[in-house]
Amino acid sequence: MAHSSTIANQVPLMFRAQVEGRCQVQRLIPKAPEQDAERWADEWVDKAYPEAPDFGKDVQTRTYALSWRFITNSGQDDGVIRPVIGARGWPFYPGSSMKGVFRQAARQLERTGELPEGTCDRYCGEKLENDDFRPGILRFHGGYPTDTRWTQNLVDIVHPQQQWQVKSGEKEGGAFIQISLYKPKLAVGISSTTPLDDLEWEQIWHIWETALSLGLGCRVSAGYGQPQQRSSDILYRTRLKGQGQAAKLVDGTGEFRPNVFRAAIRGHALRIFGGLTSADQAEGLVQELFGGIRGGATVGLLSMAFLDTQLELDDFGQGSYSQPTYTVEGELLWRLTRDLPQPQRQALTKLIEALTRFAMVFGGFGKSWRRADHRLVYPDYYDQGYKPLIGCHWEWLGKRSQVRDVRVRKLEKVGDFIAEVR
Protein backbone atom coordinates (compact mmCIF):
# COMPACT_ATOMS: atom_id res chain seq x y z
CA MET A 1 0.00 0.00 0.00
CA ALA A 2 2.84 2.36 0.82
CA HIS A 3 4.33 1.72 -2.62
CA SER A 4 0.97 2.50 -4.27
CA SER A 5 0.71 5.73 -2.28
CA THR A 6 4.19 6.78 -3.42
CA ILE A 7 3.30 6.17 -7.07
CA ALA A 8 0.04 8.12 -6.69
CA ASN A 9 1.94 11.12 -5.35
CA GLN A 10 4.19 11.12 -8.41
CA VAL A 11 1.26 11.80 -10.73
CA PRO A 12 1.41 15.43 -12.01
CA LEU A 13 -1.29 17.65 -10.50
CA MET A 14 -2.78 18.26 -13.95
CA PHE A 15 -3.94 14.64 -14.05
CA ARG A 16 -5.25 14.41 -10.49
CA ALA A 17 -8.83 14.72 -9.28
CA GLN A 18 -9.74 18.15 -7.91
CA VAL A 19 -10.40 16.93 -4.35
CA GLU A 20 -8.77 17.62 -1.02
CA GLY A 21 -5.63 15.59 -0.55
CA ARG A 22 -4.97 15.22 -4.28
CA CYS A 23 -5.13 18.63 -5.95
CA GLN A 24 -7.13 21.85 -5.47
CA VAL A 25 -5.87 24.44 -7.93
CA GLN A 26 -8.54 27.01 -7.03
CA ARG A 27 -7.91 26.84 -3.28
CA LEU A 28 -5.72 29.44 -1.57
CA ILE A 29 -4.26 28.15 1.69
CA PRO A 30 -2.86 31.04 3.79
CA LYS A 31 0.82 30.74 4.71
CA ALA A 32 1.26 27.48 2.81
CA PRO A 33 4.87 27.08 1.58
CA GLU A 34 3.54 26.30 -1.91
CA GLN A 35 0.04 26.48 -3.34
CA ASP A 36 -1.25 23.64 -5.51
CA ALA A 37 -1.74 26.18 -8.31
CA GLU A 38 1.94 27.15 -8.25
CA ARG A 39 3.07 23.54 -8.50
CA TRP A 40 0.42 22.85 -11.17
CA ALA A 41 1.69 25.77 -13.27
CA ASP A 42 5.37 24.84 -12.80
CA GLU A 43 4.71 21.24 -13.89
CA TRP A 44 2.79 22.45 -16.95
CA VAL A 45 5.46 24.92 -18.07
CA ASP A 46 8.24 22.40 -17.51
CA LYS A 47 6.75 19.91 -19.99
CA ALA A 48 5.49 22.36 -22.63
CA TYR A 49 7.46 22.62 -25.88
CA PRO A 50 9.68 25.73 -26.19
CA GLU A 51 8.34 26.64 -29.67
CA ALA A 52 4.82 27.75 -30.55
CA PRO A 53 2.67 25.50 -32.78
CA ASP A 54 2.58 26.28 -36.51
CA PHE A 55 -0.74 26.95 -38.26
CA GLY A 56 0.39 25.71 -41.67
CA LYS A 57 0.95 27.41 -45.02
CA ASP A 58 -2.72 27.64 -46.08
CA VAL A 59 -3.83 29.49 -42.95
CA GLN A 60 -4.03 33.29 -42.85
CA THR A 61 -2.69 34.62 -39.52
CA ARG A 62 -2.48 37.88 -37.63
CA THR A 63 -1.02 38.72 -34.23
CA TYR A 64 -2.67 40.82 -31.53
CA ALA A 65 -1.37 42.06 -28.18
CA LEU A 66 -3.71 42.03 -25.17
CA SER A 67 -3.56 44.85 -22.64
CA TRP A 68 -3.79 42.75 -19.46
CA ARG A 69 -4.70 39.19 -18.54
CA PHE A 70 -6.40 36.69 -20.82
CA ILE A 71 -8.41 33.71 -19.64
CA THR A 72 -10.34 30.91 -21.27
CA ASN A 73 -12.10 28.28 -19.19
CA SER A 74 -11.31 24.77 -20.37
CA GLY A 75 -14.14 23.30 -18.28
CA GLN A 76 -12.07 20.16 -17.78
CA ASP A 77 -11.53 20.47 -14.03
CA ASP A 78 -14.46 20.91 -11.68
CA GLY A 79 -14.37 24.29 -9.95
CA VAL A 80 -11.15 25.40 -11.66
CA ILE A 81 -10.84 28.18 -14.23
CA ARG A 82 -7.78 27.42 -16.33
CA PRO A 83 -6.84 27.65 -20.03
CA VAL A 84 -7.55 25.16 -22.76
CA ILE A 85 -4.27 23.37 -23.50
CA GLY A 86 -3.58 22.66 -27.16
CA ALA A 87 -0.74 21.35 -29.31
CA ARG A 88 2.71 21.06 -27.73
CA GLY A 89 1.25 21.85 -24.33
CA TRP A 90 0.61 25.50 -25.25
CA PRO A 91 -2.44 27.45 -24.04
CA PHE A 92 -5.00 27.67 -26.82
CA TYR A 93 -7.87 29.97 -27.75
CA PRO A 94 -10.29 27.47 -29.34
CA GLY A 95 -11.42 27.85 -32.93
CA SER A 96 -15.01 27.24 -31.82
CA SER A 97 -14.84 30.27 -29.52
CA MET A 98 -13.23 32.28 -32.29
CA LYS A 99 -16.03 31.36 -34.69
CA GLY A 100 -18.67 32.30 -32.12
CA VAL A 101 -17.42 35.86 -31.61
CA PHE A 102 -16.77 36.23 -35.36
CA ARG A 103 -20.35 35.23 -36.13
CA GLN A 104 -21.68 37.65 -33.52
CA ALA A 105 -19.64 40.52 -34.99
CA ALA A 106 -20.70 39.67 -38.55
CA ARG A 107 -24.38 39.71 -37.54
CA GLN A 108 -23.88 43.07 -35.88
CA LEU A 109 -22.22 44.54 -38.99
CA GLU A 110 -25.07 43.19 -41.14
CA ARG A 111 -27.63 44.91 -38.90
CA THR A 112 -25.82 48.23 -39.21
CA GLY A 113 -25.58 47.89 -43.00
CA GLU A 114 -21.79 47.68 -43.07
CA LEU A 115 -21.97 44.14 -44.50
CA PRO A 116 -24.44 42.82 -47.10
CA GLU A 117 -27.07 40.46 -45.71
CA GLY A 118 -25.99 36.83 -46.06
CA THR A 119 -22.29 37.52 -45.47
CA CYS A 120 -22.35 35.84 -42.07
CA ASP A 121 -24.06 32.73 -43.46
CA ARG A 122 -21.53 32.51 -46.29
CA TYR A 123 -18.59 32.68 -43.91
CA CYS A 124 -19.93 30.74 -40.91
CA GLY A 125 -22.67 28.50 -42.30
CA GLU A 126 -26.45 28.51 -41.96
CA LYS A 127 -29.29 26.29 -40.86
CA LEU A 128 -31.60 25.20 -43.69
CA GLU A 129 -35.38 24.78 -43.63
CA ASN A 130 -35.21 20.97 -43.50
CA ASP A 131 -33.09 21.12 -40.32
CA ASP A 132 -29.99 20.43 -42.38
CA PHE A 133 -26.95 22.70 -42.18
CA ARG A 134 -24.85 24.30 -44.91
CA PRO A 135 -21.24 24.86 -43.74
CA GLY A 136 -19.53 28.19 -44.28
CA ILE A 137 -16.38 28.68 -46.30
CA LEU A 138 -14.19 29.76 -43.36
CA ARG A 139 -12.33 27.54 -40.92
CA PHE A 140 -11.26 29.03 -37.59
CA HIS A 141 -8.02 27.60 -36.24
CA GLY A 142 -7.97 29.41 -32.90
CA GLY A 143 -5.01 31.21 -31.40
CA TYR A 144 -1.73 30.58 -29.58
CA PRO A 145 0.74 32.86 -27.77
CA THR A 146 3.60 33.81 -30.07
CA ASP A 147 6.42 33.24 -27.57
CA THR A 148 7.22 31.74 -24.17
CA ARG A 149 6.34 34.87 -22.19
CA TRP A 150 2.99 33.19 -21.53
CA THR A 151 4.79 31.01 -18.97
CA GLN A 152 5.25 33.96 -16.59
CA ASN A 153 2.74 35.10 -13.94
CA LEU A 154 0.24 32.33 -14.69
CA VAL A 155 -1.21 32.12 -11.19
CA ASP A 156 -3.97 34.71 -10.91
CA ILE A 157 -5.97 35.53 -7.78
CA VAL A 158 -9.61 36.62 -7.53
CA HIS A 159 -11.02 38.16 -4.36
CA PRO A 160 -14.79 38.93 -4.46
CA GLN A 161 -15.49 42.18 -2.61
CA GLN A 162 -19.11 43.20 -3.28
CA GLN A 163 -20.59 41.62 -0.14
CA TRP A 164 -17.91 43.22 2.03
CA GLN A 165 -17.55 46.61 0.33
CA VAL A 166 -21.12 47.41 -0.66
CA LYS A 167 -23.76 45.20 0.93
CA SER A 168 -23.70 43.61 4.40
CA GLY A 169 -20.14 44.36 5.47
CA GLU A 170 -19.59 40.65 6.02
CA LYS A 171 -16.88 38.79 4.15
CA GLU A 172 -18.24 36.13 1.81
CA GLY A 173 -15.69 33.33 1.57
CA GLY A 174 -12.17 34.29 0.57
CA ALA A 175 -9.84 34.60 -2.35
CA PHE A 176 -9.57 31.86 -4.93
CA ILE A 177 -7.08 31.08 -7.66
CA GLN A 178 -7.43 30.84 -11.41
CA ILE A 179 -4.87 30.34 -14.17
CA SER A 180 -4.60 33.13 -16.77
CA LEU A 181 -2.06 34.54 -19.22
CA TYR A 182 -0.45 37.91 -18.46
CA LYS A 183 -0.33 40.38 -21.38
CA PRO A 184 0.10 37.74 -24.10
CA LYS A 185 0.50 38.25 -27.83
CA LEU A 186 -1.84 35.89 -29.66
CA ALA A 187 -1.48 34.66 -33.23
CA VAL A 188 -4.88 33.65 -34.61
CA GLY A 189 -5.55 31.70 -37.80
CA ILE A 190 -8.34 31.58 -40.39
CA SER A 191 -8.47 29.59 -43.63
CA SER A 192 -10.99 29.26 -46.46
CA THR A 193 -12.25 26.24 -48.38
CA THR A 194 -12.40 28.39 -51.53
CA PRO A 195 -9.83 30.86 -52.91
CA LEU A 196 -10.45 34.48 -51.84
CA ASP A 197 -8.88 37.70 -53.09
CA ASP A 198 -7.02 40.16 -50.87
CA LEU A 199 -9.99 42.53 -50.67
CA GLU A 200 -12.23 39.84 -49.20
CA TRP A 201 -9.56 38.78 -46.74
CA GLU A 202 -9.39 42.40 -45.54
CA GLN A 203 -13.15 42.27 -44.97
CA ILE A 204 -12.80 39.02 -43.01
CA TRP A 205 -10.09 40.48 -40.79
CA HIS A 206 -12.19 43.61 -40.27
CA ILE A 207 -15.02 41.43 -38.96
CA TRP A 208 -12.60 39.58 -36.70
CA GLU A 209 -11.11 42.81 -35.34
CA THR A 210 -14.62 44.09 -34.62
CA ALA A 211 -15.13 40.94 -32.54
CA LEU A 212 -11.73 41.36 -30.90
CA SER A 213 -12.53 44.92 -29.84
CA LEU A 214 -15.15 43.56 -27.42
CA GLY A 215 -12.67 41.22 -25.76
CA LEU A 216 -11.74 37.55 -25.98
CA GLY A 217 -12.28 34.70 -23.56
CA CYS A 218 -13.89 34.90 -20.11
CA ARG A 219 -14.52 37.87 -17.82
CA VAL A 220 -14.22 40.46 -20.60
CA SER A 221 -16.56 42.83 -18.73
CA ALA A 222 -13.97 42.93 -15.93
CA GLY A 223 -11.11 43.93 -18.23
CA TYR A 224 -9.76 40.51 -19.16
CA GLY A 225 -8.99 39.68 -22.80
CA GLN A 226 -8.94 43.29 -24.02
CA PRO A 227 -6.79 44.23 -27.05
CA GLN A 228 -4.20 46.99 -26.97
CA GLN A 229 -5.56 48.35 -30.25
CA ARG A 230 -8.16 51.04 -29.69
CA SER A 231 -11.65 50.42 -30.99
CA SER A 232 -13.53 53.10 -32.86
CA ASP A 233 -16.80 52.28 -31.06
CA ILE A 234 -16.01 53.82 -27.66
CA LEU A 235 -18.82 54.93 -25.37
CA TYR A 236 -16.61 56.92 -23.00
CA ARG A 237 -12.87 57.47 -22.66
CA THR A 238 -10.71 59.44 -20.27
CA ARG A 239 -7.08 59.53 -19.15
CA LEU A 240 -6.07 58.97 -15.54
CA LYS A 241 -3.01 58.67 -13.36
CA GLY A 242 -2.84 57.19 -9.91
CA GLN A 243 -0.80 55.61 -7.15
CA GLY A 244 -1.56 53.29 -4.28
CA GLN A 245 -1.21 49.79 -2.90
CA ALA A 246 -0.92 47.11 -5.58
CA ALA A 247 -2.67 43.77 -5.45
CA LYS A 248 -0.50 40.97 -4.09
CA LEU A 249 -0.29 37.75 -6.05
CA VAL A 250 0.12 34.30 -4.52
CA ASP A 251 3.92 34.53 -4.60
CA GLY A 252 3.87 37.94 -2.89
CA THR A 253 4.72 40.03 -5.95
CA GLY A 254 2.64 43.07 -6.80
CA GLU A 255 0.39 43.62 -9.81
CA PHE A 256 -1.70 46.57 -10.93
CA ARG A 257 -5.07 45.09 -11.87
CA PRO A 258 -7.24 47.20 -14.21
CA ASN A 259 -10.41 45.50 -12.97
CA VAL A 260 -10.26 47.90 -9.98
CA PHE A 261 -12.05 50.44 -12.20
CA ARG A 262 -14.99 48.17 -12.94
CA ALA A 263 -15.19 47.05 -9.30
CA ALA A 264 -15.29 50.62 -7.97
CA ILE A 265 -17.78 51.95 -10.53
CA ARG A 266 -20.01 48.88 -10.21
CA GLY A 267 -19.99 49.34 -6.44
CA HIS A 268 -20.91 53.02 -6.68
CA ALA A 269 -23.72 52.19 -9.11
CA LEU A 270 -25.15 49.68 -6.63
CA ARG A 271 -24.96 52.23 -3.79
CA ILE A 272 -26.67 54.97 -5.81
CA PHE A 273 -29.35 52.70 -7.30
CA GLY A 274 -29.95 51.25 -3.84
CA GLY A 275 -31.02 54.70 -2.67
CA LEU A 276 -33.42 55.13 -5.58
CA THR A 277 -35.19 51.76 -5.83
CA SER A 278 -35.49 48.37 -4.13
CA ALA A 279 -32.47 46.20 -3.41
CA ASP A 280 -33.56 43.55 -5.93
CA GLN A 281 -34.10 46.09 -8.70
CA ALA A 282 -30.79 47.80 -7.93
CA GLU A 283 -28.89 44.50 -8.15
CA GLY A 284 -30.71 43.59 -11.36
CA LEU A 285 -29.84 46.93 -12.98
CA VAL A 286 -26.19 46.64 -11.98
CA GLN A 287 -26.01 43.12 -13.39
CA GLU A 288 -27.60 44.28 -16.64
CA LEU A 289 -25.01 47.04 -16.93
CA PHE A 290 -21.84 45.32 -15.76
CA GLY A 291 -22.62 41.60 -15.94
CA GLY A 292 -22.78 39.04 -13.16
CA ILE A 293 -23.89 35.56 -12.09
CA ARG A 294 -27.00 36.36 -10.06
CA GLY A 295 -29.70 34.01 -11.37
CA GLY A 296 -27.38 32.79 -14.14
CA ALA A 297 -24.43 34.22 -16.04
CA THR A 298 -25.14 37.59 -17.68
CA VAL A 299 -22.95 39.55 -20.10
CA GLY A 300 -23.26 43.21 -19.17
CA LEU A 301 -24.00 46.06 -21.57
CA LEU A 302 -20.70 47.71 -20.64
CA SER A 303 -17.18 46.41 -21.18
CA MET A 304 -14.12 48.09 -19.70
CA ALA A 305 -10.46 48.27 -20.73
CA PHE A 306 -7.50 50.20 -19.35
CA LEU A 307 -4.51 50.82 -21.61
CA ASP A 308 -1.55 51.74 -19.43
CA THR A 309 1.06 54.03 -20.98
CA GLN A 310 3.31 54.07 -17.92
CA LEU A 311 3.43 51.57 -15.06
CA GLU A 312 5.91 51.30 -12.20
CA LEU A 313 5.74 48.72 -9.43
CA ASP A 314 7.68 49.19 -6.20
CA ASP A 315 7.54 48.41 -2.48
CA PHE A 316 6.77 50.65 0.49
CA GLY A 317 7.18 50.04 4.21
CA GLN A 318 9.39 47.87 6.34
CA GLY A 319 9.17 44.40 7.79
CA SER A 320 5.66 43.00 8.03
CA TYR A 321 4.29 46.36 6.81
CA SER A 322 6.08 46.14 3.46
CA GLN A 323 3.55 46.27 0.63
CA PRO A 324 3.80 46.38 -3.18
CA THR A 325 2.81 49.71 -4.73
CA TYR A 326 1.96 51.02 -8.19
CA THR A 327 2.23 54.29 -10.06
CA VAL A 328 0.28 54.21 -13.30
CA GLU A 329 -0.89 56.39 -16.18
CA GLY A 330 -3.23 55.35 -18.94
CA GLU A 331 -6.54 55.58 -20.75
CA LEU A 332 -9.79 54.16 -19.36
CA LEU A 333 -12.23 52.98 -22.05
CA TRP A 334 -15.87 51.88 -21.79
CA ARG A 335 -17.53 50.11 -24.73
CA LEU A 336 -20.97 48.76 -25.52
CA THR A 337 -21.15 45.00 -25.92
CA ARG A 338 -24.19 45.08 -28.23
CA ASP A 339 -26.22 47.40 -30.46
CA LEU A 340 -28.60 49.83 -28.77
CA PRO A 341 -30.90 52.56 -30.09
CA GLN A 342 -29.27 55.98 -30.05
CA PRO A 343 -31.33 57.38 -27.11
CA GLN A 344 -30.29 54.43 -24.91
CA ARG A 345 -26.69 54.76 -26.04
CA GLN A 346 -26.66 58.44 -25.08
CA ALA A 347 -28.20 57.65 -21.69
CA LEU A 348 -25.54 55.01 -20.99
CA THR A 349 -22.80 57.45 -22.00
CA LYS A 350 -24.06 60.01 -19.50
CA LEU A 351 -24.36 57.33 -16.82
CA ILE A 352 -20.83 55.95 -17.15
CA GLU A 353 -19.41 59.49 -17.33
CA ALA A 354 -21.22 60.40 -14.12
CA LEU A 355 -20.21 57.21 -12.29
CA THR A 356 -16.53 57.61 -13.24
CA ARG A 357 -16.52 61.23 -12.07
CA PHE A 358 -18.28 60.18 -8.86
CA ALA A 359 -15.58 57.56 -8.20
CA MET A 360 -12.84 60.15 -8.73
CA VAL A 361 -14.44 62.72 -6.40
CA PHE A 362 -15.21 60.36 -3.53
CA GLY A 363 -12.08 58.27 -3.35
CA GLY A 364 -10.34 56.45 -6.13
CA PHE A 365 -9.73 52.91 -7.24
CA GLY A 366 -8.23 49.79 -5.72
CA LYS A 367 -7.15 49.03 -2.18
CA SER A 368 -7.88 51.64 0.50
CA TRP A 369 -9.86 53.68 -2.04
CA ARG A 370 -11.85 55.55 0.63
CA ARG A 371 -8.78 57.31 2.05
CA ALA A 372 -6.24 59.77 0.68
CA ASP A 373 -2.69 58.56 0.14
CA HIS A 374 -0.94 59.37 3.43
CA ARG A 375 2.41 59.64 1.64
CA LEU A 376 1.04 62.84 0.07
CA VAL A 377 -1.31 64.34 2.67
CA TYR A 378 0.27 63.15 5.94
CA PRO A 379 3.93 62.20 5.36
CA ASP A 380 4.77 62.68 9.07
CA TYR A 381 2.59 59.64 9.79
CA TYR A 382 5.35 57.40 8.51
CA ASP A 383 7.96 59.05 10.76
CA GLN A 384 6.30 57.41 13.77
CA GLY A 385 7.82 53.99 13.12
CA TYR A 386 6.42 50.93 11.39
CA LYS A 387 3.16 51.94 9.73
CA PRO A 388 0.98 50.37 7.02
CA LEU A 389 0.44 52.07 3.69
CA ILE A 390 -2.90 53.90 3.73
CA GLY A 391 -4.91 55.37 0.87
CA CYS A 392 -4.54 56.02 -2.83
CA HIS A 393 -4.43 59.10 -5.05
CA TRP A 394 -5.94 59.53 -8.51
CA GLU A 395 -5.99 62.49 -10.91
CA TRP A 396 -7.40 63.30 -14.31
CA LEU A 397 -4.57 63.25 -16.83
CA GLY A 398 -4.25 65.69 -19.71
CA LYS A 399 -5.99 68.94 -20.55
CA ARG A 400 -8.98 67.31 -22.27
CA SER A 401 -9.86 65.14 -19.27
CA GLN A 402 -9.38 67.99 -16.81
CA VAL A 403 -11.64 70.32 -18.80
CA ARG A 404 -14.31 67.72 -19.58
CA ASP A 405 -14.44 65.58 -16.44
CA VAL A 406 -13.61 67.82 -13.48
CA ARG A 407 -16.97 68.75 -11.94
CA VAL A 408 -16.03 69.74 -8.37
CA ARG A 409 -13.47 72.51 -7.87
CA LYS A 410 -14.81 73.75 -4.51
CA LEU A 411 -16.13 71.83 -1.51
CA GLU A 412 -19.47 73.65 -1.57
CA LYS A 413 -20.13 72.22 -5.06
CA VAL A 414 -20.20 68.61 -3.83
CA GLY A 415 -23.94 68.67 -3.08
CA ASP A 416 -24.80 69.91 -6.56
CA PHE A 417 -22.53 67.25 -8.06
CA ILE A 418 -24.24 64.42 -6.15
CA ALA A 419 -27.65 65.69 -7.27
CA GLU A 420 -26.41 65.77 -10.86
CA VAL A 421 -25.19 62.16 -10.68
CA ARG A 422 -28.52 60.97 -9.26
PDB file of N, CA and C in Angstrom, residues 61-68 143-147 183-189 208-209 212-213 225-229:
ATOM      1  N   THR A  61      -2.884  34.328 -40.950  1.00  0.00           N
ATOM      2  CA  THR A  61      -2.687  34.617 -39.524  1.00  0.00           C
ATOM      3  C   THR A  61      -2.441  36.104 -39.291  1.00  0.00           C
ATOM      4  N   ARG A  62      -2.833  36.548 -38.118  1.00  0.00           N
ATOM      5  CA  ARG A  62      -2.479  37.875 -37.631  1.00  0.00           C
ATOM      6  C   ARG A  62      -2.214  37.778 -36.130  1.00  0.00           C
ATOM      7  N   THR A  63      -1.423  38.726 -35.637  1.00  0.00           N
ATOM      8  CA  THR A  63      -1.022  38.718 -34.233  1.00  0.00           C
ATOM      9  C   THR A  63      -1.579  39.948 -33.529  1.00  0.00           C
ATOM     10  N   TYR A  64      -2.064  39.737 -32.304  1.00  0.00           N
ATOM     11  CA  TYR A  64      -2.672  40.815 -31.525  1.00  0.00           C
ATOM     12  C   TYR A  64      -2.141  40.773 -30.095  1.00  0.00           C
ATOM     13  N   ALA A  65      -1.820  41.952 -29.564  1.00  0.00           N
ATOM     14  CA  ALA A  65      -1.374  42.063 -28.178  1.00  0.00           C
ATOM     15  C   ALA A  65      -2.563  42.405 -27.291  1.00  0.00           C
ATOM     16  N   LEU A  66      -2.647  41.760 -26.136  1.00  0.00           N
ATOM     17  CA  LEU A  66      -3.708  42.032 -25.172  1.00  0.00           C
ATOM     18  C   LEU A  66      -3.167  42.914 -24.051  1.00  0.00           C
ATOM     19  N   SER A  67      -4.017  43.802 -23.548  1.00  0.00           N
ATOM     20  CA  SER A  67      -3.564  44.847 -22.638  1.00  0.00           C
ATOM     21  C   SER A  67      -3.350  44.372 -21.213  1.00  0.00           C
ATOM     22  N   TRP A  68      -3.974  43.268 -20.831  1.00  0.00           N
ATOM     23  CA  TRP A  68      -3.795  42.750 -19.465  1.00  0.00           C
ATOM     24  C   TRP A  68      -3.904  41.238 -19.512  1.00  0.00           C
ATOM     25  N   GLY A 143      -6.178  30.369 -31.600  1.00  0.00           N
ATOM     26  CA  GLY A 143      -5.008  31.214 -31.401  1.00  0.00           C
ATOM     27  C   GLY A 143      -4.070  30.668 -30.350  1.00  0.00           C
ATOM     28  N   TYR A 144      -2.776  30.967 -30.520  1.00  0.00           N
ATOM     29  CA  TYR A 144      -1.730  30.577 -29.579  1.00  0.00           C
ATOM     30  C   TYR A 144      -0.888  31.801 -29.228  1.00  0.00           C
ATOM     31  N   PRO A 145      -0.279  31.838 -28.039  1.00  0.00           N
ATOM     32  CA  PRO A 145       0.736  32.862 -27.774  1.00  0.00           C
ATOM     33  C   PRO A 145       1.891  32.724 -28.760  1.00  0.00           C
ATOM     34  N   THR A 146       2.541  33.834 -29.055  1.00  0.00           N
ATOM     35  CA  THR A 146       3.601  33.813 -30.066  1.00  0.00           C
ATOM     36  C   THR A 146       4.966  33.461 -29.495  1.00  0.00           C
ATOM     37  N   ASP A 147       5.124  33.546 -28.175  1.00  0.00           N
ATOM     38  CA  ASP A 147       6.424  33.240 -27.573  1.00  0.00           C
ATOM     39  C   ASP A 147       6.212  32.704 -26.161  1.00  0.00           C
ATOM     40  N   LYS A 183      -0.699  39.546 -20.236  1.00  0.00           N
ATOM     41  CA  LYS A 183      -0.330  40.379 -21.384  1.00  0.00           C
ATOM     42  C   LYS A 183       0.255  39.565 -22.542  1.00  0.00           C
ATOM     43  N   PRO A 184      -0.456  38.541 -23.008  1.00  0.00           N
ATOM     44  CA  PRO A 184       0.097  37.738 -24.102  1.00  0.00           C
ATOM     45  C   PRO A 184      -0.066  38.418 -25.458  1.00  0.00           C
ATOM     46  N   LYS A 185       0.735  37.974 -26.416  1.00  0.00           N
ATOM     47  CA  LYS A 185       0.503  38.254 -27.832  1.00  0.00           C
ATOM     48  C   LYS A 185      -0.029  36.976 -28.453  1.00  0.00           C
ATOM     49  N   LEU A 186      -1.202  37.066 -29.087  1.00  0.00           N
ATOM     50  CA  LEU A 186      -1.842  35.893 -29.664  1.00  0.00           C
ATOM     51  C   LEU A 186      -1.787  35.943 -31.183  1.00  0.00           C
ATOM     52  N   ALA A 187      -1.365  34.844 -31.784  1.00  0.00           N
ATOM     53  CA  ALA A 187      -1.479  34.663 -33.234  1.00  0.00           C
ATOM     54  C   ALA A 187      -2.726  33.836 -33.493  1.00  0.00           C
ATOM     55  N   VAL A 188      -3.645  34.363 -34.303  1.00  0.00           N
ATOM     56  CA  VAL A 188      -4.884  33.650 -34.613  1.00  0.00           C
ATOM     57  C   VAL A 188      -4.900  33.294 -36.096  1.00  0.00           C
ATOM     58  N   GLY A 189      -5.560  32.184 -36.429  1.00  0.00           N
ATOM     59  CA  GLY A 189      -5.548  31.700 -37.802  1.00  0.00           C
ATOM     60  C   GLY A 189      -6.929  31.460 -38.374  1.00  0.00           C
ATOM     61  N   TRP A 208     -13.262  40.161 -37.869  1.00  0.00           N
ATOM     62  CA  TRP A 208     -12.600  39.578 -36.704  1.00  0.00           C
ATOM     63  C   TRP A 208     -12.148  40.659 -35.724  1.00  0.00           C
ATOM     64  N   GLU A 209     -11.601  41.759 -36.227  1.00  0.00           N
ATOM     65  CA  GLU A 209     -11.113  42.811 -35.338  1.00  0.00           C
ATOM     66  C   GLU A 209     -12.259  43.555 -34.665  1.00  0.00           C
ATOM     67  N   LEU A 212     -12.835  41.225 -31.845  1.00  0.00           N
ATOM     68  CA  LEU A 212     -11.729  41.357 -30.897  1.00  0.00           C
ATOM     69  C   LEU A 212     -11.876  42.592 -30.021  1.00  0.00           C
ATOM     70  N   SER A 213     -12.420  43.670 -30.585  1.00  0.00           N
ATOM     71  CA  SER A 213     -12.533  44.924 -29.840  1.00  0.00           C
ATOM     72  C   SER A 213     -13.410  44.794 -28.605  1.00  0.00           C
ATOM     73  N   GLY A 225      -8.898  39.958 -21.372  1.00  0.00           N
ATOM     74  CA  GLY A 225      -8.986  39.682 -22.805  1.00  0.00           C
ATOM     75  C   GLY A 225      -9.179  40.892 -23.691  1.00  0.00           C
ATOM     76  N   GLN A 226      -8.738  42.067 -23.236  1.00  0.00           N
ATOM     77  CA  GLN A 226      -8.939  43.288 -24.019  1.00  0.00           C
ATOM     78  C   GLN A 226      -7.718  43.581 -24.887  1.00  0.00           C
ATOM     79  N   PRO A 227      -7.923  43.958 -26.155  1.00  0.00           N
ATOM     80  CA  PRO A 227      -6.791  44.231 -27.050  1.00  0.00           C
ATOM     81  C   PRO A 227      -6.150  45.577 -26.758  1.00  0.00           C
ATOM     82  N   GLN A 228      -4.876  45.707 -27.108  1.00  0.00           N
ATOM     83  CA  GLN A 228      -4.201  46.993 -26.969  1.00  0.00           C
ATOM     84  C   GLN A 228      -4.651  47.980 -28.037  1.00  0.00           C
ATOM     85  N   GLN A 229      -5.090  47.458 -29.190  1.00  0.00           N
ATOM     86  CA  GLN A 229      -5.559  48.345 -30.248  1.00  0.00           C
ATOM     87  C   GLN A 229      -6.854  49.018 -29.810  1.00  0.00           C
TER      88      GLN A 229
END
